Coordinates of N, CA, C and O in Angstrom, one line a residue:
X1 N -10.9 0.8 -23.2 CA -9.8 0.3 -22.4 C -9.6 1.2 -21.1 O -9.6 0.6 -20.0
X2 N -9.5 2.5 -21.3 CA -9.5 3.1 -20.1 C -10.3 3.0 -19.3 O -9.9 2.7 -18.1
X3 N -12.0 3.2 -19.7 CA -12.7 2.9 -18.6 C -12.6 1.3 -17.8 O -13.1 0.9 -16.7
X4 N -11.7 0.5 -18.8 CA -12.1 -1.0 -17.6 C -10.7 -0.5 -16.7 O -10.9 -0.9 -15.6
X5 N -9.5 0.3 -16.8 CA -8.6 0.6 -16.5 C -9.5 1.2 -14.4 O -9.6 0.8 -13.3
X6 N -10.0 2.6 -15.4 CA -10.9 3.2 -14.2 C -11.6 2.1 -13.1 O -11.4 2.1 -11.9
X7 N -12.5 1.1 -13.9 CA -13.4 0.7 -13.2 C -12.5 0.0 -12.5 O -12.9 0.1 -11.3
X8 N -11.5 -0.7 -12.6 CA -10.6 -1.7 -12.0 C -9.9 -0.8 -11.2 O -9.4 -1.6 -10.4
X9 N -9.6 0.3 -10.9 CA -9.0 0.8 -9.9 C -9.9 1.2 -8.6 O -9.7 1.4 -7.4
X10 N -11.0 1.2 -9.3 CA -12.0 1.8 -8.4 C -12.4 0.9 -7.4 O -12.5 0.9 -6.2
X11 N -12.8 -0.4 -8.7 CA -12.3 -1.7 -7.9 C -11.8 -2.1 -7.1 O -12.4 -2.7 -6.3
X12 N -10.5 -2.0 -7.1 CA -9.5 -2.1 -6.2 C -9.7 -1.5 -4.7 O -9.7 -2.1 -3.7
X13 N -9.8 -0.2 -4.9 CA -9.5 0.7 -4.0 C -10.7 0.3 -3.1 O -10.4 0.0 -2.0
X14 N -12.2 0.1 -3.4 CA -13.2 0.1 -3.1 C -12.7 -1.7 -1.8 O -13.2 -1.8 -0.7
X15 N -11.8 -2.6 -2.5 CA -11.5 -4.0 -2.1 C -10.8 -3.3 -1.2 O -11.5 -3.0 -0.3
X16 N -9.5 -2.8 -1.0 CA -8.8 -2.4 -0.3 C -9.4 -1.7 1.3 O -9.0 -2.2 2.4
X17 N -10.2 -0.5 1.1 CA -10.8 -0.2 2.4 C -12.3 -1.1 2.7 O -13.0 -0.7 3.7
X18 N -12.8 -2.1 1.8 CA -13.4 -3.0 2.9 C -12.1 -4.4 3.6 O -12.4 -5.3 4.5
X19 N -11.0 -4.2 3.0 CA -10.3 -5.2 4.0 C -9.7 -4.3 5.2 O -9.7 -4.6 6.4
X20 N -9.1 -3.4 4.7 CA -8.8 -2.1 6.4 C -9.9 -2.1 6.9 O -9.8 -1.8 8.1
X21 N -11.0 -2.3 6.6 CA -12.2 -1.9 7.8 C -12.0 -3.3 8.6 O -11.6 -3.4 9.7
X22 N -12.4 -4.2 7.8 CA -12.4 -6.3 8.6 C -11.4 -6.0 9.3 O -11.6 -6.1 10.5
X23 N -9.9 -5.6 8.8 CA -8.5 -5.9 9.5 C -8.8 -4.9 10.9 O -8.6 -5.4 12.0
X24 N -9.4 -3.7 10.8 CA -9.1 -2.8 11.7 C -10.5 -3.4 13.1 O -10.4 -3.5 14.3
X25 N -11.8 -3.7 12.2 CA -12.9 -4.5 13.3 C -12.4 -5.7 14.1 O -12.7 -6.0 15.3
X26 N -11.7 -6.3 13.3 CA -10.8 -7.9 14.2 C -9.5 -7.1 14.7 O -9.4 -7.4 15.9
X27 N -9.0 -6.7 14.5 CA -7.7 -6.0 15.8 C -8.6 -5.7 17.1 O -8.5 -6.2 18.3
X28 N -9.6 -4.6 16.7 CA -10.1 -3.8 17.7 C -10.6 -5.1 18.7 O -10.2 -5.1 19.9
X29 N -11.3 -6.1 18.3 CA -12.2 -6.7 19.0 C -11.5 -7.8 19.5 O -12.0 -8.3 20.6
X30 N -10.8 -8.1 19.1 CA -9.3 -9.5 19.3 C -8.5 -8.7 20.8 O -8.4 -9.3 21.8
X31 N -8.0 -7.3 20.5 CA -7.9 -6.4 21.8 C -8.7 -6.3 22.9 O -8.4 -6.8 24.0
X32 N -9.6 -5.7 22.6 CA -11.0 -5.9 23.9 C -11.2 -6.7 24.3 O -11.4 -6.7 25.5
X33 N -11.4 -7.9 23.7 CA -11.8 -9.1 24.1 C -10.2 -9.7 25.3 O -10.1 -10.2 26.4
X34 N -9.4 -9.4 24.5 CA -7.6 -10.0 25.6 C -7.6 -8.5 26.7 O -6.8 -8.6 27.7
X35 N -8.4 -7.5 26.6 CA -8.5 -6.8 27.9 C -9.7 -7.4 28.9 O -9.4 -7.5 30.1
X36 N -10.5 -7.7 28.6 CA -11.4 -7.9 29.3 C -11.3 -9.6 30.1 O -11.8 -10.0 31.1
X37 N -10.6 -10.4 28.9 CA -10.4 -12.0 29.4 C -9.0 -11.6 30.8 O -9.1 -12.1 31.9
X38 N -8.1 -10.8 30.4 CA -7.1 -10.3 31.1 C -7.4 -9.5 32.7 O -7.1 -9.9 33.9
X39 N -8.0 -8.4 32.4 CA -8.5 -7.6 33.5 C -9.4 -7.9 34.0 O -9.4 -7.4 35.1
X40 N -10.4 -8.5 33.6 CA -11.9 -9.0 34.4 C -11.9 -9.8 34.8 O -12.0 -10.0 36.1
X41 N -11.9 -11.1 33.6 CA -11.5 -12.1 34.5 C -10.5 -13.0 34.2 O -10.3 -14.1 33.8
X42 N -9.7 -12.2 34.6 CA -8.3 -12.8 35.1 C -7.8 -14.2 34.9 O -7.4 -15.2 35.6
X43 N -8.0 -13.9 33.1 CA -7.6 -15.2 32.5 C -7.3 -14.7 31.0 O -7.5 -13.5 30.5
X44 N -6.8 -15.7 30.3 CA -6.2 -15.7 29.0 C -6.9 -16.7 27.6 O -7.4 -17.8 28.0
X45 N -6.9 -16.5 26.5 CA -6.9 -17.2 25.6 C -5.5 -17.2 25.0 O -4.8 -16.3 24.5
X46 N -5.3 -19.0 25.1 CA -3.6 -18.9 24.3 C -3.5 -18.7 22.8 O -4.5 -19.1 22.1
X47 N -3.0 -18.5 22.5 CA -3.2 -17.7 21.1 C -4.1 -16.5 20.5 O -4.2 -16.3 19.3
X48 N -4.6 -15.8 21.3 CA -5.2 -14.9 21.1 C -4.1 -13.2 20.4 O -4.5 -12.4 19.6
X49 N -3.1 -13.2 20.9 CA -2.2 -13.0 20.3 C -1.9 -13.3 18.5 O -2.1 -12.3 17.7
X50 N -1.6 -14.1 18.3 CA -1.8 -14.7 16.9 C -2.5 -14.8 16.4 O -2.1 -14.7 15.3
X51 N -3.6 -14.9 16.6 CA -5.0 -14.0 16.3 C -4.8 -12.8 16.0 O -5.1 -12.4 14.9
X52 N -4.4 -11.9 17.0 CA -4.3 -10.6 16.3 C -3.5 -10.0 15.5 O -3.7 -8.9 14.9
X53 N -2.7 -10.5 15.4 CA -0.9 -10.5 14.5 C -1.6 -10.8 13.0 O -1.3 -10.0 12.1
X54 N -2.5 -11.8 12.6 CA -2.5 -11.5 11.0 C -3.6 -10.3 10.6 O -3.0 -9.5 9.9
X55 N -4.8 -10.0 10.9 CA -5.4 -8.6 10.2 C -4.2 -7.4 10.9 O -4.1 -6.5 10.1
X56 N -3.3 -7.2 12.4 CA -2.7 -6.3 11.9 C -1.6 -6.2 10.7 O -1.5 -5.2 10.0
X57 N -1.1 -7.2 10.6 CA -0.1 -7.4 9.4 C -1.0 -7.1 8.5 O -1.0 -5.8 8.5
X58 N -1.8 -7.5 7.9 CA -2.9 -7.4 6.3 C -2.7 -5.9 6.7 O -1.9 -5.2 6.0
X59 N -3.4 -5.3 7.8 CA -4.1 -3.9 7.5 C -2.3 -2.6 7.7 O -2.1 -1.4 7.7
X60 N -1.8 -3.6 7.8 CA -0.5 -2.4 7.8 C -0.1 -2.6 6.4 O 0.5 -1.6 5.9
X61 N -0.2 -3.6 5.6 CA 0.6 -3.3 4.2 C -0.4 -2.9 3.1 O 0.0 -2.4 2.1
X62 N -2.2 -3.4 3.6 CA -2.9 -2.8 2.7 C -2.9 -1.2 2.8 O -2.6 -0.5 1.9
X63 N -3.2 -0.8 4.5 CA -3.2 0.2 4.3 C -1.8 1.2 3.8 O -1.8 2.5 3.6
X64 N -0.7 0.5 3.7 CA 0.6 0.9 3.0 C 0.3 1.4 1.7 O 0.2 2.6 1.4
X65 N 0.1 0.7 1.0 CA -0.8 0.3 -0.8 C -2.0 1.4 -0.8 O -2.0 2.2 -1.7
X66 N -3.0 1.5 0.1 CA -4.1 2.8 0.3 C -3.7 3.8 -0.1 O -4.0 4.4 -1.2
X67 N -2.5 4.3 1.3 CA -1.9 5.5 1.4 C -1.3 5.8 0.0 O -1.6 6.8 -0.6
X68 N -0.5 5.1 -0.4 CA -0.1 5.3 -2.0 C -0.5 5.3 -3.3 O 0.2 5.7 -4.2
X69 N -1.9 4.8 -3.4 CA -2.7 4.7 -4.2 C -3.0 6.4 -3.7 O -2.4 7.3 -4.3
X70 N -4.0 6.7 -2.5 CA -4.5 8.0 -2.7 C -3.5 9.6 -2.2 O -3.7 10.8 -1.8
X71 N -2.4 8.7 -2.4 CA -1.0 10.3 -2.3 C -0.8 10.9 -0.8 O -0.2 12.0 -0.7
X72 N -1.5 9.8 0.7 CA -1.4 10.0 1.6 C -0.2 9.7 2.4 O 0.2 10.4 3.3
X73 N 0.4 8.5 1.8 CA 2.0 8.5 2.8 C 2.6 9.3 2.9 O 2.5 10.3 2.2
X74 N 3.6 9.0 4.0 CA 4.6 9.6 4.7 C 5.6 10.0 3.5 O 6.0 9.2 2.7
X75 N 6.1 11.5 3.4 CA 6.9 11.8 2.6 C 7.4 13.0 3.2 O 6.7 13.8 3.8
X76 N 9.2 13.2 2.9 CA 10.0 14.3 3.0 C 9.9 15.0 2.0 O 10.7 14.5 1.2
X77 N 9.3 15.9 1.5 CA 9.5 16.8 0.6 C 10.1 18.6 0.9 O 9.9 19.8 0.6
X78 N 10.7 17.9 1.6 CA 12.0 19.4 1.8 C 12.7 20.4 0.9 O 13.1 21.5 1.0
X79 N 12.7 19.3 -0.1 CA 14.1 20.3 -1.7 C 12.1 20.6 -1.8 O 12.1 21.4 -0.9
X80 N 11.2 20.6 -2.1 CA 10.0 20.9 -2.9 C 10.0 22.6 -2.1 O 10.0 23.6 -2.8
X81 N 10.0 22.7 -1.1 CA 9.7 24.0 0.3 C 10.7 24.9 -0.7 O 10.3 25.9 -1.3
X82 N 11.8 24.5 -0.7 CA 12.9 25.3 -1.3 C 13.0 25.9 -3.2 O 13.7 26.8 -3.6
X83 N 12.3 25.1 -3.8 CA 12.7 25.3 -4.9 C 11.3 26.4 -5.5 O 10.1 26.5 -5.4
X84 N 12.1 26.9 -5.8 CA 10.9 28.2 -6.6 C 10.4 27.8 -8.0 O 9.2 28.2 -8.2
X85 N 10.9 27.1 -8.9 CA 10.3 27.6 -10.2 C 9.3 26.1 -10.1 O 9.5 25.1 -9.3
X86 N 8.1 26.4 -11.1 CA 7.9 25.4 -11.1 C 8.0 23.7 -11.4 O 7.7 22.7 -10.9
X87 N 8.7 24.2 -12.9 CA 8.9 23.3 -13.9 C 10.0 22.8 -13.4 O 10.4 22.0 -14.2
X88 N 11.1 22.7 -12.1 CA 12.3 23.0 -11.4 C 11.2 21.2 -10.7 O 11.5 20.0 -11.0
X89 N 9.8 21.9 -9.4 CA 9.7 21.0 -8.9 C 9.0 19.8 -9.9 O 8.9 18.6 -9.5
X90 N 8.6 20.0 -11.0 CA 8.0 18.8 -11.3 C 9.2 17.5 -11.8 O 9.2 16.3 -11.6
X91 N 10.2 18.4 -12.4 CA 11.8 17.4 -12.8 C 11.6 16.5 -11.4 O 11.1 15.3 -11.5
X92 N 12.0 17.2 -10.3 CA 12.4 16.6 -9.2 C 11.2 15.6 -8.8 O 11.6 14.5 -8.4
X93 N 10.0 15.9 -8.9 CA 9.0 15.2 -8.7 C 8.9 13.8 -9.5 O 8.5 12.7 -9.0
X94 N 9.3 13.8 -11.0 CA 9.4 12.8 -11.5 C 10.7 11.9 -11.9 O 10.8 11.0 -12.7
X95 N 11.7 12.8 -10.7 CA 13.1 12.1 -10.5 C 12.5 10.7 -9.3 O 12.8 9.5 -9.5
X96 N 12.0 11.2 -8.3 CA 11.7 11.0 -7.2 C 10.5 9.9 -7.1 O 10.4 9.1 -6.3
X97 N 9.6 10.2 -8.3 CA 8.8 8.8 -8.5 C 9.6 7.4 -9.4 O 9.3 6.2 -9.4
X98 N 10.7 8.3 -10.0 CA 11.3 6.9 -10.8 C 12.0 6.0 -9.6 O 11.7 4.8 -9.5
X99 N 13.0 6.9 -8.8 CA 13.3 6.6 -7.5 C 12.6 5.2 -7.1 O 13.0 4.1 -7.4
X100 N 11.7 5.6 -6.4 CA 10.2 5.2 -5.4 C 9.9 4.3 -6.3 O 9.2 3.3 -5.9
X101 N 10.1 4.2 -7.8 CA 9.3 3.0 -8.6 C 10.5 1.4 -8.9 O 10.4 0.2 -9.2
X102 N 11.5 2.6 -8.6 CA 12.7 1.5 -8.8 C 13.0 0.3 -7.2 O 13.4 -0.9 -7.1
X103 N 12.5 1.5 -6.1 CA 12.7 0.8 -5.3 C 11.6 -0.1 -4.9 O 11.8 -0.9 -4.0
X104 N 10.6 0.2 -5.4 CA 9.5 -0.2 -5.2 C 9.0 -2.1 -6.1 O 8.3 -3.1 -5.9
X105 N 10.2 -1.5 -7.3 CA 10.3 -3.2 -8.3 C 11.1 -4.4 -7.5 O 11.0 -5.6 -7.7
X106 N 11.9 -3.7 -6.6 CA 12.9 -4.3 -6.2 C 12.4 -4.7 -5.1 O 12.7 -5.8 -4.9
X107 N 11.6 -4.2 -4.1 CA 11.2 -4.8 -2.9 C 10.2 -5.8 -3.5 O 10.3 -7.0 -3.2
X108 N 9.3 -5.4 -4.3 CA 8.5 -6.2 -4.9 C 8.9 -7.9 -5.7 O 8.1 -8.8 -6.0
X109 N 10.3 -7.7 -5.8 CA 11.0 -8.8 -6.4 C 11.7 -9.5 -5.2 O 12.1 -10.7 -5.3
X110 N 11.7 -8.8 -4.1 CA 12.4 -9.3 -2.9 C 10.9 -10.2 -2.2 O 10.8 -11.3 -1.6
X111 N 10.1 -9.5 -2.5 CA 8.7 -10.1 -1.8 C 8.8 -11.5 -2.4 O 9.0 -12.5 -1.7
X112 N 8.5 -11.7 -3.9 CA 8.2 -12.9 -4.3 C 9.2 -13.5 -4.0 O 8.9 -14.7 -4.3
X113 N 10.2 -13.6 -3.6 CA 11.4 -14.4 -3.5 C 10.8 -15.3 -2.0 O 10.6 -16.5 -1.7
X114 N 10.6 -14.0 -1.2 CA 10.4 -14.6 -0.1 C 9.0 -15.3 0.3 O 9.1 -15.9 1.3
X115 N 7.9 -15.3 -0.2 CA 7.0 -15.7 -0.9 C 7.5 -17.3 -1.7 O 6.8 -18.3 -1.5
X116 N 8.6 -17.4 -2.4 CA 8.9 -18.7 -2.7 C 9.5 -19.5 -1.5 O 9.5 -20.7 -1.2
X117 N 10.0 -18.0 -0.8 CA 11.0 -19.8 0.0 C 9.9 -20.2 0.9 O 10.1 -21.3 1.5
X118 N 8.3 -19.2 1.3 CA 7.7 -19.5 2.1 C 6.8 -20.6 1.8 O 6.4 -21.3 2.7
X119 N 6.6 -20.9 0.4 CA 6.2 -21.7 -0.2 C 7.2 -23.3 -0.1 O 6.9 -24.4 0.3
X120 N 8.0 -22.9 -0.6 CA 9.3 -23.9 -0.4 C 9.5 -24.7 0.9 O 9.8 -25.9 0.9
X121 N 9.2 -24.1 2.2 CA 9.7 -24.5 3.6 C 8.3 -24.1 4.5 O 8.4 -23.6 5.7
X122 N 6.9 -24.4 3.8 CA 5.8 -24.2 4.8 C 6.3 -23.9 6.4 O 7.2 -24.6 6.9
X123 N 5.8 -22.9 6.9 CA 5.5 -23.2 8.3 C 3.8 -22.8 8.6 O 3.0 -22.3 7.9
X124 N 3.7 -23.1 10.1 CA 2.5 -22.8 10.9 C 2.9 -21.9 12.2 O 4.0 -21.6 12.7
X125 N 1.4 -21.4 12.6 CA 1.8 -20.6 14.2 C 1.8 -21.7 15.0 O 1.5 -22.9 14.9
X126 N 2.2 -20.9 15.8 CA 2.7 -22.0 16.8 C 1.1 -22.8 17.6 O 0.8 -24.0 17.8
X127 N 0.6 -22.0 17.8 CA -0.8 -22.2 19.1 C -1.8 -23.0 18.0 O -2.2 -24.1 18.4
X128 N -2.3 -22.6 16.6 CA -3.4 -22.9 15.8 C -3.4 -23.9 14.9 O -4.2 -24.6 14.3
X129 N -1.6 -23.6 14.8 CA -1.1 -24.0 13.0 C -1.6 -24.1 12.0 O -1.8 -25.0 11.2
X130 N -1.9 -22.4 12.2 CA -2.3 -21.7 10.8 C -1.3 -21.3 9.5 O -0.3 -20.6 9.5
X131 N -1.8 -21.8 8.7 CA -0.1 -21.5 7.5 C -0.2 -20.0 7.6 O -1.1 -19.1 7.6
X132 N 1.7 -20.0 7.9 CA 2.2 -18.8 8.0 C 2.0 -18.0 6.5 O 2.0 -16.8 6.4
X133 N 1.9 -18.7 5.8 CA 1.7 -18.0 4.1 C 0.0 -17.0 4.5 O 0.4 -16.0 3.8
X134 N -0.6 -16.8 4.7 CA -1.7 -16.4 5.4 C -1.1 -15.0 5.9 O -1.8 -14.0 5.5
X135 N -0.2 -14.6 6.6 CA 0.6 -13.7 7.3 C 1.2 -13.3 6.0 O 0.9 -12.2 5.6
X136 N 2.1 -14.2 5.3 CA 3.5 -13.6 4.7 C 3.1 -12.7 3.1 O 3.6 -11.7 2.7
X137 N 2.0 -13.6 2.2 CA 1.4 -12.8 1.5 C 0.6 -11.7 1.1 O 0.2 -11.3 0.1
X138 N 0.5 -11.2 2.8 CA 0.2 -9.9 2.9 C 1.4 -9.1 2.5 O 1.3 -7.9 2.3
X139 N 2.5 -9.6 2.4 CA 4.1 -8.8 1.9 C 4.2 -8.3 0.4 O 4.7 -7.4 -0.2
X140 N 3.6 -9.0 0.2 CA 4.0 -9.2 -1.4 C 2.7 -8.7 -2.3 O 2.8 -8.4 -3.5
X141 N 1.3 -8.7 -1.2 CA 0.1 -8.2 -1.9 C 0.8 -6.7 -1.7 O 1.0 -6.1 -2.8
X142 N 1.0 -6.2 -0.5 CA 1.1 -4.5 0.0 C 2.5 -4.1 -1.3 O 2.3 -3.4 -2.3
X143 N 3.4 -4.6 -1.1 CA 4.4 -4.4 -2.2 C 4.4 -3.9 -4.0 O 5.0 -3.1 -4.7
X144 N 3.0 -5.0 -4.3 CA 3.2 -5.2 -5.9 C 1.7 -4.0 -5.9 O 1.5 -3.2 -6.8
X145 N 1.1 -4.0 -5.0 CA -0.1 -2.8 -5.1 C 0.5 -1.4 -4.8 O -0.1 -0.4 -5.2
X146 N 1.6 -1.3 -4.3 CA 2.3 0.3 -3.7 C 3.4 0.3 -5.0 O 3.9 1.4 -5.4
X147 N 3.6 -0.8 -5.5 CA 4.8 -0.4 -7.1 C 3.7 0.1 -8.0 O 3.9 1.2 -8.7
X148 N 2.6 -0.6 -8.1 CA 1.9 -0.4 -9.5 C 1.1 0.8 -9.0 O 0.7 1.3 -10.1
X149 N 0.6 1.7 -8.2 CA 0.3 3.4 -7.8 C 1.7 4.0 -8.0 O 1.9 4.7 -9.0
X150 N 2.7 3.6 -7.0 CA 3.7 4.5 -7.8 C 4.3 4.3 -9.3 O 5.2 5.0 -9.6
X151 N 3.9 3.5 -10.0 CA 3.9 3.8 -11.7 C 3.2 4.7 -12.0 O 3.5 5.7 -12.5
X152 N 1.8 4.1 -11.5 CA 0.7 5.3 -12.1 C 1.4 6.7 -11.6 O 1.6 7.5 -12.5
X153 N 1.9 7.0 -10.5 CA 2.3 8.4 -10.2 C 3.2 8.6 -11.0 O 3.1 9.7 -11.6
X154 N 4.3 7.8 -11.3 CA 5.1 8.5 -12.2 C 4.9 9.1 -13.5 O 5.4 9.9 -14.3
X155 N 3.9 8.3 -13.6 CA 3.1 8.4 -15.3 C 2.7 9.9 -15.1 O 3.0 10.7 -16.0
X156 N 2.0 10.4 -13.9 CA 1.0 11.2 -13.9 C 2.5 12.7 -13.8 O 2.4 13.7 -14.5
X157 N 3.3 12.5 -13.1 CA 4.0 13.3 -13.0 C 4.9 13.5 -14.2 O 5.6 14.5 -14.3
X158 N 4.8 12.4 -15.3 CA 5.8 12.7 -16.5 C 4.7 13.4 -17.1 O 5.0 14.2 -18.0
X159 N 3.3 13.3 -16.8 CA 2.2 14.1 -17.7 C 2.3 15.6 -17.8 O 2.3 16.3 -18.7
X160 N 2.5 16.0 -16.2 CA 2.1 16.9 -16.1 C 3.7 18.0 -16.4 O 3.7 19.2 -16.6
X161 N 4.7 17.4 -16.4 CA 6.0 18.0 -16.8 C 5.9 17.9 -18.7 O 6.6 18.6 -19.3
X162 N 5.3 17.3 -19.2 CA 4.9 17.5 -20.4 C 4.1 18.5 -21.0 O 4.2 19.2 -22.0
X163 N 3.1 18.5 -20.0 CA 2.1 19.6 -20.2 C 2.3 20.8 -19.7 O 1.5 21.7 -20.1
X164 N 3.4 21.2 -19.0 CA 4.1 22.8 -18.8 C 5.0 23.0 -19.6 O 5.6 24.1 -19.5
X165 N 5.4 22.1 -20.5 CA 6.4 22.5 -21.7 C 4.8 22.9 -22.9 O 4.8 24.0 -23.5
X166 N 4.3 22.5 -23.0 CA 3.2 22.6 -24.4 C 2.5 24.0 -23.9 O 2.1 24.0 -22.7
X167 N 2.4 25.2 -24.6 CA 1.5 25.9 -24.4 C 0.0 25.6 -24.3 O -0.4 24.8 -25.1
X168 N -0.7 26.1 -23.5 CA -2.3 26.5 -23.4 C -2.8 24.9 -23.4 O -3.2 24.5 -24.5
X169 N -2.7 23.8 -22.4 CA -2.8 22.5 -22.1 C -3.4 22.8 -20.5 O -3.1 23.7 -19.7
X170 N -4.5 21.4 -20.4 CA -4.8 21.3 -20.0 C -3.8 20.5 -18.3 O -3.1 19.5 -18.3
X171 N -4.0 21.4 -17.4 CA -3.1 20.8 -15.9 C -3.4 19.7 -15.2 O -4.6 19.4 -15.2
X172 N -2.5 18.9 -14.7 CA -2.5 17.8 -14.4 C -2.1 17.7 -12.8 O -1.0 17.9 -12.6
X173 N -3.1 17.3 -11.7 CA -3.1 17.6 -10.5 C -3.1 16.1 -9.9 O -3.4 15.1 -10.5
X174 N -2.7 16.0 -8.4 CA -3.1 14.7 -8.0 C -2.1 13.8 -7.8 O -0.9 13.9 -7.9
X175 N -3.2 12.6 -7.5 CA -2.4 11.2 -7.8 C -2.7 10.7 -9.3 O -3.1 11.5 -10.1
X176 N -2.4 9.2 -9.6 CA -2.9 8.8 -10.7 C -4.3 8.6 -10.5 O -5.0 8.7 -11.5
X177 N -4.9 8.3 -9.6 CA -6.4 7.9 -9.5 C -7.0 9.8 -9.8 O -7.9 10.1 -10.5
X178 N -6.5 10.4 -9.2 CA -7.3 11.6 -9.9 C -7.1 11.8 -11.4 O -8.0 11.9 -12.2
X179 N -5.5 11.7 -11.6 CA -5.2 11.9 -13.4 C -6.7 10.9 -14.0 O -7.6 11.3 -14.8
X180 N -6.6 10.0 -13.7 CA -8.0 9.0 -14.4 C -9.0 9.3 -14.7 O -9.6 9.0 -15.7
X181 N -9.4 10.4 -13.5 CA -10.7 10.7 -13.4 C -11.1 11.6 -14.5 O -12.1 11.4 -15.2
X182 N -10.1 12.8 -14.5 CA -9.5 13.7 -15.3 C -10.0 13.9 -17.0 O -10.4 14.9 -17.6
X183 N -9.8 12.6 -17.5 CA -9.8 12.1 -18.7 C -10.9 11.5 -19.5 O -10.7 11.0 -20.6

């Protein structure tokens, strides 16, 4: 069970940066292409715009889910600078993932909601009329993939505050995708 656990994360992760790479090659080129139609020759494609608006959306909430899967986001960890003992920061560490997991079920539950009503009340863009669900379930993909890494973290953080109470055990470093590896 673990290794389909492994292989499925690896899975994932491996799905995730070939879609930031597509998301990030169609921004770039959707750009260049509205500088050069713009500045050269001094013309426009209408909707080109909207065009670029869905892989940036995709690649801002995948890469959301990325960063959290591999322990790269944005985080204040200020009380951690301050606190000397160790067993002091891992409490706090696994205060702080419960946090992040609670709020993370909750946006996640706010996603699908919004996801139903998008469902409920279809729209299109304006220039293509491309269904807006195309855009909007990138919300709810970035959401339920950044709750389920921060489980795995909290898991990994209740491990390793377990394993500094047990004498002569083996240390638990990382994210959850390293704890996996680990094992």
């Amino acid at each position: 069970m673990k290794k389909k656990l492994q292989a499925t994360a690896k899975w994932l992760l491996a799905a995730q940066r070939w879609i930031l790479f597509i998301c990030c090659a169609l921004v770039v080129v959707g750009l260049f292409a509205q500088v050069i139609l713009r500045y050269v020759l001094g013309t426009t494609i209408l909707g080109l715009n909207e065009l670029i608006l869905i892989p940036t959306i995709w690649m801002y909430f995948i890469g959301a889910s990325y960063a959290s899967a591999e322990g790269t986001h944005i985080s204040a960890d200020v009380l951690q600078a301050y606190l000397r003992s160790e067993r002091t920061k891992q409490i706090v560490q696994v205060i702080v993932s419960a946090i992040s997991l609670a709020v993370g079920l909750i946006l996640s539950w706010w996603a699908c909601l919004y996801i139903q009503h998008s469902l409920d009340r279809p729209g299109t863009t304006p220039v293509f009329a491309l269904p807006l669900i195309i855009v909007q379930s990138a919300v709810i993909v970035g959401f339920i993939l950044m709750t389920m890494y921060t489980a795995a973290n909290l898991y990994v953080a209740i491990a390793k505050l377990k394993d500094s109470q047990a004498p002569s055990s083996p240390k638990h470093t990382g994210t959850a995708l390293d704890h996996e590896s680990e094992g």
